[in-house]
């Protein structure tokens, strides 16, 4: 079931703090991150798999790269799945040692390969061309290969990555010859990787992908290459709607580890969950600026738009919404919740029943922790918003809101235009 919040006197509380108080103290929009929930999610997924075999969780930090959140996961013992030199350096800054980071890029430049290799971070190679280039840049580097499993799954076509013909990974028919070539090139070959996509809700595609990986592990072993790990990528979905079921982690873990243990000598499983770890740990608070009846539809205009949370506009994603200061109050009408961006596609929620909204109300957008802040932008010259960490009744700023001056900081006006 979707995460629910504590209600005190008709007000939503997050980690023991009334949501409107957080909004008043730090301003809106603001992303509110619940530390205990992040830790709990990490432990859930780690323990579900570790019960069956040696498992390493590599948090897919693209979901949320705030340094404080990375610190929490570093303390929990997580590793990192990084997709860019920016993510690698951010995680080093947060205290992860290079051996806990794996770099999985796509369309990777020589410059980035060199920088990542020099930092001592393992590289998960996405193409034959990348392998040949890396062999010149960093001979003998520790590597694994991302393969295209021919199995895809996800909440939107935009995030399905594993299907045949995908831009990601080594095509199936070239995998074995690529491992042979990598061996000839003298790479330190560690494992094999695949990622089906993001936000899928069923176990089957993971099993289909795992069968593909297992068959490859055994074919590669015939070349005399013994892989140390299988990395099954990320993609564990979470419930965004009140009645949606959670994926059965125990079923997923027992089925997958069973397959690995029955059919291979692989000792270590790697998982790269992003969404599962941070999604329901973060709430976006946004203030109602305006309420409007168009004659066709009623609108609640809030101060967060697709510049703050792009998922509804970009993927048509559903995020549950509530009015924090009228929490649990009777609903009056249906509303679209829309932002301040000057495009009709700017919305956070369509057709939701809500208690009568008024300017000044504080709304909560649920499940905003994964790909929320990390995909936010400055469109319409709106500064990026603040992030706050809440724990045990206390709230701390973990990212200042930008100012308009920040938007000008890296711009130059040629003298002749002055
Ligand atoms: N590993 C790899 C190689 C990935 O490409 C991804 C996500 C993950 C792990 C983590 O997947 P997760 O566990 O979070 O599903 N912006 C989209 C999601 C894009 C996911 C991209 N890759 C969204 O807002 O739904």
Short mmCIF file of C-alpha atoms and ligand atoms in Angstrom, two decimals:
data_model
loop_
_atom_site.label_atom_id
_atom_site.label_comp_id
_atom_site.label_asym_id
_atom_site.label_seq_id
_atom_site.Cartn_x
_atom_site.Cartn_y
_atom_site.Cartn_z
CA UNK A 1 0.00 0.00 0.00
CA UNK A 2 1.00 3.60 -0.57
CA UNK A 3 2.63 5.26 2.40
CA UNK A 4 0.24 7.15 4.67
CA UNK A 5 0.92 10.00 7.06
CA UNK A 6 0.07 10.69 10.64
CA UNK A 7 -2.83 13.10 11.16
CA UNK A 8 -3.05 15.34 14.25
CA UNK A 9 -6.07 17.61 14.67
CA UNK A 10 -6.77 17.50 10.94
CA UNK A 11 -3.18 18.36 10.00
CA UNK A 12 -0.73 16.12 8.16
CA UNK A 13 2.47 15.40 10.11
CA UNK A 14 5.77 14.28 8.63
CA UNK A 15 8.19 12.63 11.06
CA UNK A 16 6.27 14.23 13.92
CA UNK A 17 6.18 17.76 12.47
CA UNK A 18 3.03 19.45 11.15
CA UNK A 19 3.58 19.88 7.38
CA UNK A 20 2.33 23.52 7.34
CA UNK A 21 5.01 24.39 9.93
CA UNK A 22 7.74 23.01 7.67
CA UNK A 23 6.32 25.05 4.79
CA UNK A 24 6.20 28.19 6.93
CA UNK A 25 9.76 27.77 8.18
CA UNK A 26 11.48 26.87 4.91
CA UNK A 27 9.18 28.35 2.27
CA UNK A 28 7.52 26.56 -0.64
CA UNK A 29 7.84 24.63 -2.79
CA UNK A 30 10.02 22.41 -0.63
CA UNK A 31 11.02 18.75 -0.78
CA UNK A 32 10.78 17.14 2.66
CA UNK A 33 12.91 14.01 3.12
CA UNK A 34 12.19 11.56 5.92
CA UNK A 35 15.46 10.06 7.13
CA UNK A 36 13.96 7.11 8.99
CA UNK A 37 12.00 6.09 5.92
CA UNK A 38 15.09 6.10 3.70
CA UNK A 39 16.90 3.87 6.18
CA UNK A 40 13.89 1.57 6.47
CA UNK A 41 13.56 1.21 2.69
CA UNK A 42 17.26 0.48 2.32
CA UNK A 43 17.11 -2.18 5.02
CA UNK A 44 13.97 -3.74 3.54
CA UNK A 45 15.49 -4.35 0.15
CA UNK A 46 18.90 -5.29 1.50
CA UNK A 47 17.52 -7.78 4.01
CA UNK A 48 15.04 -9.31 1.57
CA UNK A 49 17.88 -10.45 -0.70
CA UNK A 50 20.72 -10.94 1.81
CA UNK A 51 18.66 -13.58 3.54
CA UNK A 52 19.27 -15.80 0.50
CA UNK A 53 22.70 -14.85 -0.85
CA UNK A 54 25.49 -12.30 -0.65
CA UNK A 55 23.87 -9.13 -2.03
CA UNK A 56 25.19 -5.66 -2.62
CA UNK A 57 22.78 -2.75 -2.98
CA UNK A 58 24.08 -0.06 -5.32
CA UNK A 59 21.68 2.85 -4.85
CA UNK A 60 20.90 4.38 -8.28
CA UNK A 61 21.69 7.91 -7.25
CA UNK A 62 20.11 9.50 -10.33
CA UNK A 63 16.88 9.23 -8.32
CA UNK A 64 18.17 11.75 -5.78
CA UNK A 65 21.73 13.01 -5.32
CA UNK A 66 21.39 15.28 -2.33
CA UNK A 67 24.62 14.93 -0.33
CA UNK A 68 22.79 14.42 2.97
CA UNK A 69 20.73 11.59 1.49
CA UNK A 70 23.91 10.05 0.10
CA UNK A 71 25.46 10.29 3.57
CA UNK A 72 22.53 8.38 5.04
CA UNK A 73 22.95 5.61 2.48
CA UNK A 74 26.71 5.58 2.92
CA UNK A 75 26.12 5.01 6.64
CA UNK A 76 23.73 2.18 5.83
CA UNK A 77 26.49 0.45 3.86
CA UNK A 78 25.06 0.99 0.38
CA UNK A 79 27.07 1.09 -2.83
CA UNK A 80 26.31 3.41 -5.75
CA UNK A 81 25.15 3.10 -9.33
CA UNK A 82 26.40 6.25 -11.06
CA UNK A 83 25.72 7.29 -14.67
CA UNK A 84 27.96 10.32 -15.07
CA UNK A 85 31.22 11.78 -13.85
CA UNK A 86 29.07 14.29 -11.97
CA UNK A 87 27.35 11.53 -10.04
CA UNK A 88 30.66 9.74 -9.40
CA UNK A 89 32.28 12.87 -7.99
CA UNK A 90 29.19 13.75 -5.95
CA UNK A 91 29.24 10.31 -4.33
CA UNK A 92 32.98 10.55 -3.60
CA UNK A 93 32.26 13.93 -2.02
CA UNK A 94 29.58 12.26 0.11
CA UNK A 95 32.18 9.80 1.43
CA UNK A 96 31.76 6.71 -0.74
CA UNK A 97 35.09 5.06 -1.54
CA UNK A 98 35.68 4.33 -5.27
CA UNK A 99 35.34 0.57 -4.76
CA UNK A 100 31.70 1.08 -3.66
CA UNK A 101 30.77 2.89 -6.89
CA UNK A 102 29.97 1.38 -10.25
CA UNK A 103 29.77 3.58 -13.31
CA UNK A 104 27.14 2.62 -15.91
CA UNK A 105 27.16 5.21 -18.66
CA UNK A 106 25.67 5.29 -22.11
CA UNK A 107 26.97 7.32 -25.04
CA UNK A 108 30.15 7.84 -23.02
CA UNK A 109 32.98 10.16 -24.09
CA UNK A 110 36.67 9.27 -23.93
CA UNK A 111 37.17 12.16 -21.54
CA UNK A 112 34.61 10.78 -19.10
CA UNK A 113 36.00 7.23 -19.37
CA UNK A 114 39.44 8.56 -18.51
CA UNK A 115 38.21 10.56 -15.52
CA UNK A 116 36.15 7.70 -14.12
CA UNK A 117 38.99 5.20 -14.60
CA UNK A 118 41.50 7.54 -12.95
CA UNK A 119 39.24 7.81 -9.92
CA UNK A 120 39.44 4.01 -9.58
CA UNK A 121 35.76 3.37 -10.22
CA UNK A 122 34.67 0.15 -11.91
CA UNK A 123 33.11 0.61 -15.34
CA UNK A 124 30.09 -1.23 -16.65
CA UNK A 125 30.61 -1.09 -20.42
CA UNK A 126 27.62 -0.28 -22.64
CA UNK A 127 28.98 -1.00 -26.14
CA UNK A 128 31.75 -2.65 -28.13
CA UNK A 129 33.03 0.78 -29.16
CA UNK A 130 33.24 1.84 -25.53
CA UNK A 131 35.24 -1.32 -24.75
CA UNK A 132 37.74 -0.68 -27.55
CA UNK A 133 38.16 2.93 -26.47
CA UNK A 134 38.54 2.02 -22.79
CA UNK A 135 41.19 -0.57 -23.70
CA UNK A 136 43.35 2.30 -24.99
CA UNK A 137 42.52 4.67 -22.13
CA UNK A 138 42.72 2.31 -19.13
CA UNK A 139 44.14 -1.10 -20.02
CA UNK A 140 43.33 -3.83 -17.49
CA UNK A 141 40.62 -1.76 -15.79
CA UNK A 142 37.98 -3.63 -13.73
CA UNK A 143 34.86 -3.93 -15.87
CA UNK A 144 31.54 -5.60 -16.38
CA UNK A 145 29.23 -5.43 -19.37
CA UNK A 146 25.70 -4.17 -19.67
CA UNK A 147 23.82 -6.48 -21.98
CA UNK A 148 20.45 -5.91 -23.69
CA UNK A 149 18.39 -8.74 -22.22
CA UNK A 150 15.55 -8.49 -24.72
CA UNK A 151 13.14 -8.10 -21.79
CA UNK A 152 11.67 -4.72 -20.94
CA UNK A 153 9.39 -3.43 -18.20
CA UNK A 154 8.48 -0.02 -16.82
CA UNK A 155 5.78 2.51 -15.98
CA UNK A 156 6.22 4.33 -19.32
CA UNK A 157 7.77 3.61 -22.72
CA UNK A 158 10.22 6.38 -21.90
CA UNK A 159 11.87 4.32 -19.16
CA UNK A 160 11.87 0.80 -20.61
CA UNK A 161 15.49 0.02 -21.37
CA UNK A 162 15.92 -3.74 -21.78
CA UNK A 163 13.94 -4.50 -24.92
CA UNK A 164 15.59 -5.84 -28.06
CA UNK A 165 16.86 -2.96 -30.18
CA UNK A 166 17.28 -0.65 -27.14
CA UNK A 167 20.02 1.98 -27.17
CA UNK A 168 21.37 0.41 -23.98
CA UNK A 169 23.79 -2.46 -23.71
CA UNK A 170 25.47 -5.08 -25.86
CA UNK A 171 23.02 -6.89 -28.19
CA UNK A 172 22.48 -10.50 -27.09
CA UNK A 173 24.12 -12.14 -30.09
CA UNK A 174 27.34 -10.18 -29.52
CA UNK A 175 27.69 -10.74 -25.79
CA UNK A 176 29.85 -13.88 -25.76
CA UNK A 177 32.22 -12.62 -28.46
CA UNK A 178 32.51 -9.32 -26.58
CA UNK A 179 33.59 -11.11 -23.39
CA UNK A 180 36.13 -13.09 -25.42
CA UNK A 181 37.49 -9.89 -26.92
CA UNK A 182 37.59 -8.18 -23.49
CA UNK A 183 39.60 -11.11 -22.18
CA UNK A 184 42.08 -10.78 -25.08
CA UNK A 185 42.36 -7.07 -24.39
CA UNK A 186 43.42 -7.88 -20.82
CA UNK A 187 40.52 -6.35 -18.89
CA UNK A 188 39.87 -7.38 -15.29
CA UNK A 189 36.42 -8.83 -15.99
CA UNK A 190 34.18 -8.90 -12.91
CA UNK A 191 30.55 -9.43 -13.86
CA UNK A 192 27.53 -9.00 -16.05
CA UNK A 193 24.73 -6.44 -15.87
CA UNK A 194 21.26 -5.79 -17.25
CA UNK A 195 18.46 -3.35 -16.45
CA UNK A 196 14.95 -3.96 -17.78
CA UNK A 197 13.51 -0.52 -17.05
CA UNK A 198 12.03 1.49 -14.22
CA UNK A 199 8.86 1.29 -12.17
CA UNK A 200 7.55 -2.07 -13.33
CA UNK A 201 5.20 -3.78 -10.88
CA UNK A 202 5.61 -7.48 -11.65
CA UNK A 203 8.16 -10.13 -10.83
CA UNK A 204 8.06 -12.03 -14.16
CA UNK A 205 10.19 -9.67 -16.29
CA UNK A 206 12.93 -9.83 -13.64
CA UNK A 207 12.86 -13.61 -13.84
CA UNK A 208 12.96 -13.59 -17.63
CA UNK A 209 15.92 -11.22 -17.54
CA UNK A 210 17.66 -13.36 -14.92
CA UNK A 211 17.31 -16.46 -17.12
CA UNK A 212 18.99 -14.60 -19.97
CA UNK A 213 21.83 -13.50 -17.65
CA UNK A 214 22.26 -16.99 -16.23
CA UNK A 215 22.52 -18.56 -19.68
CA UNK A 216 25.15 -16.00 -20.63
CA UNK A 217 27.15 -16.53 -17.41
CA UNK A 218 27.40 -20.22 -18.28
CA UNK A 219 28.32 -19.59 -21.91
CA UNK A 220 30.96 -17.08 -20.82
CA UNK A 221 32.32 -19.60 -18.32
CA UNK A 222 33.04 -21.92 -21.24
CA UNK A 223 35.52 -19.29 -22.44
CA UNK A 224 37.35 -19.78 -19.13
CA UNK A 225 36.04 -16.48 -17.71
CA UNK A 226 34.55 -16.83 -14.23
CA UNK A 227 32.28 -13.94 -13.40
CA UNK A 228 32.01 -12.83 -9.79
CA UNK A 229 28.64 -11.11 -9.85
CA UNK A 230 25.34 -10.73 -11.62
CA UNK A 231 23.98 -7.18 -11.48
CA UNK A 232 20.23 -7.17 -12.13
CA UNK A 233 19.91 -3.38 -12.38
CA UNK A 234 17.11 -1.47 -10.69
CA UNK A 235 13.46 -1.06 -11.51
CA UNK A 236 11.55 -2.21 -8.44
CA UNK A 237 8.25 -0.34 -8.66
CA UNK A 238 6.42 1.28 -5.75
CA UNK A 239 2.71 2.01 -5.24
CA UNK A 240 1.75 5.55 -6.25
CA UNK A 241 -2.01 5.05 -5.86
CA UNK A 242 -3.74 4.40 -2.52
CA UNK A 243 -4.96 0.90 -3.43
CA UNK A 244 -1.91 -0.23 -5.38
CA UNK A 245 -0.08 -3.26 -4.03
CA UNK A 246 3.62 -3.31 -3.26
CA UNK A 247 5.82 -5.66 -5.20
CA UNK A 248 6.47 -8.77 -3.13
CA UNK A 249 10.18 -8.31 -2.38
CA UNK A 250 10.46 -11.64 -0.67
CA UNK A 251 9.05 -13.45 -3.69
CA UNK A 252 11.33 -11.49 -6.01
CA UNK A 253 14.37 -12.24 -3.86
CA UNK A 254 13.68 -15.91 -3.27
CA UNK A 255 12.86 -16.64 -6.93
CA UNK A 256 15.85 -14.81 -8.35
CA UNK A 257 18.44 -16.04 -5.87
CA UNK A 258 17.10 -19.56 -6.27
CA UNK A 259 17.67 -19.41 -10.02
CA UNK A 260 21.21 -18.07 -9.56
CA UNK A 261 22.16 -20.66 -6.97
CA UNK A 262 20.66 -23.59 -8.86
CA UNK A 263 22.15 -22.74 -12.22
CA UNK A 264 25.46 -20.91 -11.70
CA UNK A 265 28.51 -20.60 -9.43
CA UNK A 266 27.91 -16.88 -8.99
CA UNK A 267 28.37 -15.83 -5.34
CA UNK A 268 27.27 -12.19 -5.40
CA UNK A 269 24.12 -10.47 -6.58
CA UNK A 270 24.05 -6.73 -7.16
CA UNK A 271 20.84 -4.65 -7.24
CA UNK A 272 20.54 -1.00 -8.24
CA UNK A 273 17.30 0.29 -6.77
CA UNK A 274 16.74 4.03 -6.99
CA UNK A 275 13.00 4.60 -6.76
CA UNK A 276 12.41 1.96 -4.09
CA UNK A 277 14.82 3.59 -1.65
CA UNK A 278 13.83 7.24 -1.85
CA UNK A 279 10.43 7.54 -3.53
CA UNK A 280 8.03 7.39 -0.60
CA UNK A 281 10.53 9.00 1.78
CA UNK A 282 10.04 12.44 0.23
CA UNK A 283 7.00 14.71 0.17
CA UNK A 284 6.77 17.84 -1.93
CA UNK A 285 4.99 20.68 -0.12
CA UNK A 286 3.50 23.40 -2.28
CA UNK A 287 1.32 26.38 -1.45
CA UNK A 288 -2.03 27.13 -3.05
CA UNK A 289 -1.77 30.48 -4.83
CA UNK A 290 -5.02 30.52 -6.70
CA UNK A 291 -8.33 28.73 -7.10
CA UNK A 292 -10.23 29.06 -10.36
CA UNK A 293 -13.43 27.72 -11.94
CA UNK A 294 -13.08 27.78 -15.73
CA UNK A 295 -16.71 26.81 -16.20
CA UNK A 296 -15.50 23.47 -17.52
CA UNK A 297 -13.03 22.49 -14.83
CA UNK A 298 -11.95 23.70 -11.43
CA UNK A 299 -8.27 24.45 -10.93
CA UNK A 300 -6.05 24.69 -7.88
CA UNK A 301 -3.00 26.75 -8.81
CA UNK A 302 0.02 25.92 -6.65
CA UNK A 303 3.59 27.22 -6.55
CA UNK A 304 5.20 23.96 -7.82
CA UNK A 305 5.04 23.26 -11.53
CA UNK A 306 6.79 20.93 -13.93
CA UNK A 307 9.93 22.90 -13.19
CA UNK A 308 9.70 21.42 -9.67
CA UNK A 309 8.26 17.97 -10.41
CA UNK A 310 8.22 16.98 -14.06
CA UNK A 311 6.93 13.41 -13.75
CA UNK A 312 3.20 14.11 -14.29
CA UNK A 313 3.83 16.35 -17.32
CA UNK A 314 6.55 14.19 -18.82
CA UNK A 315 5.38 10.62 -18.15
CA UNK A 316 1.74 11.23 -17.25
CA UNK A 317 2.68 9.85 -13.84
CA UNK A 318 0.19 9.73 -11.02
CA UNK A 319 1.14 11.38 -7.72
CA UNK A 320 -1.36 11.34 -4.88
CA UNK A 321 -2.13 14.82 -3.48
CA UNK A 322 -3.66 16.08 -0.24
CA UNK A 323 -4.24 19.39 1.50
CA UNK A 324 -2.09 19.13 4.63
CA UNK A 325 -4.08 21.64 6.71
CA UNK A 326 -7.40 19.98 5.77
CA UNK A 327 -6.12 16.43 6.14
CA UNK A 328 -8.95 13.92 6.17
CA UNK A 329 -11.61 16.63 5.70
CA UNK A 330 -14.61 15.85 3.50
CA UNK A 331 -14.02 16.38 -0.21
CA UNK A 332 -16.20 18.85 -2.06
CA UNK A 333 -15.30 18.83 -5.73
CA UNK A 334 -12.96 17.62 -8.42
CA UNK A 335 -9.92 19.71 -9.24
CA UNK A 336 -6.89 19.77 -11.48
CA UNK A 337 -3.78 20.76 -9.56
CA UNK A 338 -1.67 22.96 -11.81
CA UNK A 339 1.55 24.97 -11.50
CA UNK A 340 2.88 28.40 -12.41
CA UNK A 341 4.53 27.37 -15.70
CA UNK A 342 3.15 28.98 -18.84
CA UNK A 343 2.20 25.80 -20.68
CA UNK A 344 -1.10 23.97 -20.60
CA UNK A 345 0.85 20.73 -20.00
CA UNK A 346 1.92 22.02 -16.61
CA UNK A 347 0.03 19.94 -14.11
CA UNK A 348 0.68 17.88 -10.99
CA UNK A 349 -2.64 16.03 -10.74
CA UNK A 350 -5.78 15.63 -12.85
CA UNK A 351 -9.34 15.33 -11.65
CA UNK A 352 -8.84 14.80 -7.91
CA UNK A 353 -11.44 15.08 -5.20
CA UNK A 354 -10.26 17.51 -2.56
CA UNK A 355 -11.63 19.45 0.41
CA UNK A 356 -12.45 23.03 -0.67
CA UNK A 357 -9.02 24.56 -1.43
CA UNK A 358 -8.17 28.16 -0.57
CA UNK A 359 -5.14 30.36 -1.22
CA UNK A 360 -2.55 29.76 1.49
CA UNK A 361 -3.37 26.06 1.94
CA UNK A 362 -0.34 23.76 1.87
CA UNK A 363 -0.66 20.78 -0.41
CA UNK A 364 1.43 17.62 -0.20
CA UNK A 365 2.49 15.76 -3.33
CA UNK A 366 3.26 12.18 -2.32
CA UNK A 367 6.06 9.91 -3.54
CA UNK A 368 8.23 12.77 -4.72
CA UNK A 369 11.60 11.37 -3.65
CA UNK A 370 12.62 9.56 -6.81
CA UNK A 371 13.30 11.67 -9.89
CA UNK A 372 11.65 14.67 -8.24
CA UNK A 373 14.30 17.21 -7.30
CA UNK A 374 16.86 15.50 -9.54
CA UNK A 375 14.79 16.27 -12.66
CA UNK A 376 13.77 19.79 -11.64
CA UNK A 377 14.75 22.75 -13.78
CA UNK A 378 14.95 26.53 -13.97
CA UNK A 379 12.32 26.85 -16.70
CA UNK A 380 10.46 30.16 -16.59
CA UNK A 381 13.42 31.49 -14.58
CA UNK A 382 12.23 29.82 -11.41
CA UNK A 383 15.03 29.08 -8.93
CA UNK A 384 15.37 25.44 -7.78
CA UNK A 385 13.60 24.88 -4.47
CA UNK A 386 14.92 23.86 -1.06
CA UNK A 387 15.26 20.37 0.38
CA UNK A 388 14.74 19.65 4.07
CA UNK A 389 15.59 16.56 6.10
CA UNK A 390 13.17 15.58 8.85
CA UNK A 391 13.83 13.10 11.60
CA UNK A 392 12.29 12.55 14.98
CA UNK A 393 10.47 15.87 15.21
CA UNK A 394 13.39 17.94 13.86
CA UNK A 395 13.80 19.61 10.46
CA UNK A 396 17.12 20.62 8.90
CA UNK A 397 17.84 22.40 5.65
CA UNK A 398 19.87 20.15 3.33
CA UNK A 399 19.70 22.39 0.26
CA UNK A 400 19.08 26.10 0.17
CA UNK A 401 16.58 27.31 -2.35
CA UNK A 402 18.26 29.06 -5.26
CA UNK A 403 17.78 32.78 -5.76
CA UNK A 404 17.21 34.68 -8.98
CA UNK A 405 20.85 35.85 -8.73
CA UNK A 406 21.88 32.20 -9.03
CA UNK A 407 20.24 32.09 -12.44
CA UNK A 408 22.61 34.81 -13.70
CA UNK A 409 25.76 33.45 -12.06
CA UNK A 410 27.29 31.68 -15.07
CA UNK A 411 26.09 34.00 -17.81
CA UNK A 412 28.27 36.55 -19.61
CA UNK A 413 27.18 39.59 -21.59
CA UNK A 414 29.74 40.45 -24.29
CA UNK A 415 31.10 43.96 -23.72
CA UNK A 416 29.81 45.17 -27.11
CA UNK A 417 26.22 44.56 -25.97
CA UNK A 418 26.59 46.82 -22.98
N1 LIG B 1 20.14 0.99 -12.94
C1 LIG B 1 20.15 1.53 -14.17
C2 LIG B 1 21.18 1.09 -15.12
C3 LIG B 1 19.19 2.49 -14.53
O1 LIG B 1 19.19 3.00 -15.75
C4 LIG B 1 18.22 2.89 -13.58
C5 LIG B 1 17.20 3.91 -13.91
C6 LIG B 1 18.26 2.31 -12.31
C7 LIG B 1 19.22 1.35 -12.01
C8 LIG B 1 17.28 2.66 -11.23
O2 LIG B 1 15.97 2.34 -11.56
P1 LIG B 1 14.83 2.44 -10.43
O3 LIG B 1 15.14 1.42 -9.38
O4 LIG B 1 14.85 3.81 -9.87
O5 LIG B 1 13.58 2.14 -11.15
N2 LIG B 1 12.96 9.45 -14.50
C9 LIG B 1 12.15 8.25 -14.53
C10 LIG B 1 12.94 7.01 -14.19
C11 LIG B 1 14.18 6.83 -15.03
C12 LIG B 1 15.02 5.65 -14.64
C13 LIG B 1 16.30 5.61 -15.38
N3 LIG B 1 17.16 4.53 -15.01
C14 LIG B 1 10.95 8.44 -13.62
O6 LIG B 1 10.76 9.53 -13.07
O7 LIG B 1 10.14 7.52 -13.45
#
